[in-house]
Amino acid sequence: HRVIPLCASPTSAATTGTVKETLATCAIAAGRLAGNLDWLEIEAGGTTAANANSKAVGIDLVGTGTTTCITQSHASNALSWVVRCKILRSSATAEVLSGTTYRGTSTLQITTTTAAEDTATALTINVFATTPTASADATLTWMTVVYVDFP
């Protein structure tokens, strides 16, 4: 396997409003997922504000449509969070998405879904947060995206 870093962001970004907001993005070139079983691995992490407000964090795959790989809603008070997503190409127009989230010291959520994006076109990875009560309830502190080709 060959692992190629595509994006990294050590820049902190907090929510600024009370709607779903993209806190980090990574553009994936058209044709990057060229072979079946090629995949992307996305990881991002951050912190939550010291309050009991509702917060949601997650990762979207955007192409001709938008498919959410993972999202977790919670009311964590001053805790760290991590979201992970693996996007595996199963055909030229089908992907399997598997996501996990962690917050604090023990909460784990796992999801699996599918997407029908044309991998010959450009794709975008968005790390997002929704903080319906107040701005700055969720802050992204880092994100990485790597591509792995399957020989």
Coordinates of C-alpha atoms in Angstrom, one line a residue:
H1 CA 0.0 0.0 0.0
R2 CA 1.1 3.5 -0.7
V3 CA 0.0 6.2 1.8
I4 CA -0.2 9.8 0.5
P5 CA -1.0 12.7 2.8
L6 CA -3.5 15.0 1.1
C7 CA -4.5 17.6 3.7
A8 CA -3.5 18.6 7.2
S9 CA -4.8 21.5 9.3
P10 CA -3.3 22.5 12.6
T11 CA -5.4 25.6 12.5
S12 CA -8.1 26.1 15.2
A13 CA -11.6 26.9 14.0
A14 CA -14.6 27.5 16.3
T15 CA -18.3 27.6 15.3
T16 CA -19.3 31.2 14.8
G17 CA -23.1 30.8 14.7
T18 CA -25.9 28.4 15.6
V19 CA -26.2 26.5 12.3
K20 CA -24.2 23.6 10.7
E21 CA -20.7 25.0 9.8
T22 CA -17.8 23.6 7.9
L23 CA -14.7 24.0 10.1
A24 CA -12.2 22.4 7.8
T25 CA -12.2 21.1 4.2
C26 CA -10.0 19.1 1.9
A27 CA -10.4 19.0 -1.9
I28 CA -9.8 15.5 -3.4
A29 CA -8.7 15.7 -7.1
A30 CA -10.9 14.1 -9.8
G31 CA -9.9 10.4 -10.2
R32 CA -7.9 10.2 -7.0
L33 CA -10.0 7.1 -6.0
A34 CA -9.1 5.5 -9.3
G35 CA -9.1 1.8 -8.3
N36 CA -11.5 -0.4 -6.4
L37 CA -10.4 -0.7 -2.8
D38 CA -8.5 2.6 -2.8
W39 CA -9.5 4.6 0.3
L40 CA -9.3 7.9 2.1
E41 CA -8.8 8.1 5.9
I42 CA -10.0 11.3 7.6
E43 CA -9.4 12.3 11.2
A44 CA -10.2 15.5 13.0
G45 CA -10.4 16.5 16.7
G46 CA -11.2 19.4 18.9
T47 CA -12.8 20.5 22.1
T48 CA -16.2 21.6 23.4
A49 CA -17.1 24.6 25.5
A50 CA -17.5 24.4 29.3
N51 CA -21.3 24.3 29.2
A52 CA -24.1 21.7 28.8
N53 CA -25.3 23.1 25.4
S54 CA -26.0 20.6 22.6
K55 CA -23.2 20.2 20.1
A56 CA -22.7 18.0 17.0
V57 CA -19.5 17.2 15.1
G58 CA -19.0 15.1 12.0
I59 CA -17.6 14.5 8.5
D60 CA -19.3 14.9 5.1
L61 CA -18.3 13.5 1.7
V62 CA -19.3 16.0 -0.9
G63 CA -19.5 15.3 -4.7
T64 CA -22.6 15.6 -6.8
G65 CA -24.4 15.2 -3.4
T66 CA -23.6 15.1 0.2
T67 CA -23.2 11.9 2.3
T68 CA -22.5 12.2 6.0
C69 CA -20.0 9.6 7.1
I70 CA -20.3 10.2 10.8
T71 CA -22.0 12.7 13.1
Q72 CA -22.4 12.7 16.9
S73 CA -24.6 15.0 18.9
H74 CA -23.9 15.5 22.6
A75 CA -23.9 18.0 25.4
S76 CA -20.3 17.4 26.4
N77 CA -18.9 19.9 28.9
A78 CA -15.3 20.9 28.3
L79 CA -14.2 17.6 26.7
S80 CA -12.1 16.7 23.7
W81 CA -13.6 15.0 20.7
V82 CA -12.3 13.0 17.7
V83 CA -14.1 12.0 14.5
R84 CA -12.8 9.5 12.0
C85 CA -14.0 8.3 8.6
K86 CA -12.7 5.8 6.1
I87 CA -14.1 6.1 2.6
L88 CA -13.5 3.0 0.5
R89 CA -14.1 2.9 -3.2
S90 CA -16.1 -0.2 -4.2
S91 CA -16.8 0.8 -7.8
A92 CA -16.5 3.8 -10.0
T93 CA -19.8 5.2 -8.6
A94 CA -20.0 3.5 -5.2
E95 CA -18.2 4.0 -1.9
V96 CA -18.5 2.5 1.6
L97 CA -18.1 5.0 4.4
S98 CA -17.2 3.8 8.0
G99 CA -17.0 6.4 10.8
T100 CA -16.2 6.5 14.5
T101 CA -16.4 9.3 17.0
Y102 CA -15.0 9.6 20.5
R103 CA -15.6 12.2 23.1
G104 CA -14.2 12.6 26.6
T105 CA -12.6 9.4 27.8
S106 CA -15.0 6.6 26.8
T107 CA -17.9 7.5 24.5
L108 CA -17.7 5.7 21.1
Q109 CA -20.1 5.7 18.2
I110 CA -19.6 3.6 15.0
T111 CA -21.5 4.0 11.7
T112 CA -21.4 2.5 8.3
T113 CA -23.2 3.9 5.2
T114 CA -22.8 4.0 1.4
A115 CA -22.5 6.8 -1.1
A116 CA -22.9 6.9 -4.9
E117 CA -20.4 9.5 -5.9
D118 CA -18.6 9.4 -9.3
T119 CA -15.0 9.1 -8.3
A120 CA -13.9 10.4 -11.7
T121 CA -15.1 13.9 -10.5
A122 CA -13.6 16.0 -7.8
L123 CA -14.7 15.3 -4.2
T124 CA -14.6 17.4 -1.0
I125 CA -14.2 16.3 2.6
N126 CA -15.8 18.6 5.2
V127 CA -15.4 18.5 8.9
F128 CA -18.4 20.2 10.4
A129 CA -20.0 21.2 13.7
T130 CA -23.5 22.4 14.7
T131 CA -24.0 24.4 17.8
P132 CA -27.6 25.4 18.0
T133 CA -27.4 27.2 21.3
A134 CA -24.3 29.4 21.1
S135 CA -21.3 30.1 18.9
A136 CA -17.9 28.6 19.9
D137 CA -19.5 25.6 21.6
A138 CA -17.3 23.4 19.4
T139 CA -13.8 24.1 18.2
L140 CA -11.8 22.1 15.7
T141 CA -8.1 22.0 16.5
W142 CA -6.7 19.6 13.9
M143 CA -7.6 17.6 10.8
T144 CA -5.7 15.1 8.5
V145 CA -6.7 13.3 5.3
V146 CA -4.6 10.6 3.7
Y147 CA -5.1 8.5 0.5
V148 CA -4.2 4.8 0.4
D149 CA -4.0 3.1 -2.9
F150 CA -4.6 -0.6 -3.1
P151 CA -2.2 -2.4 -5.4

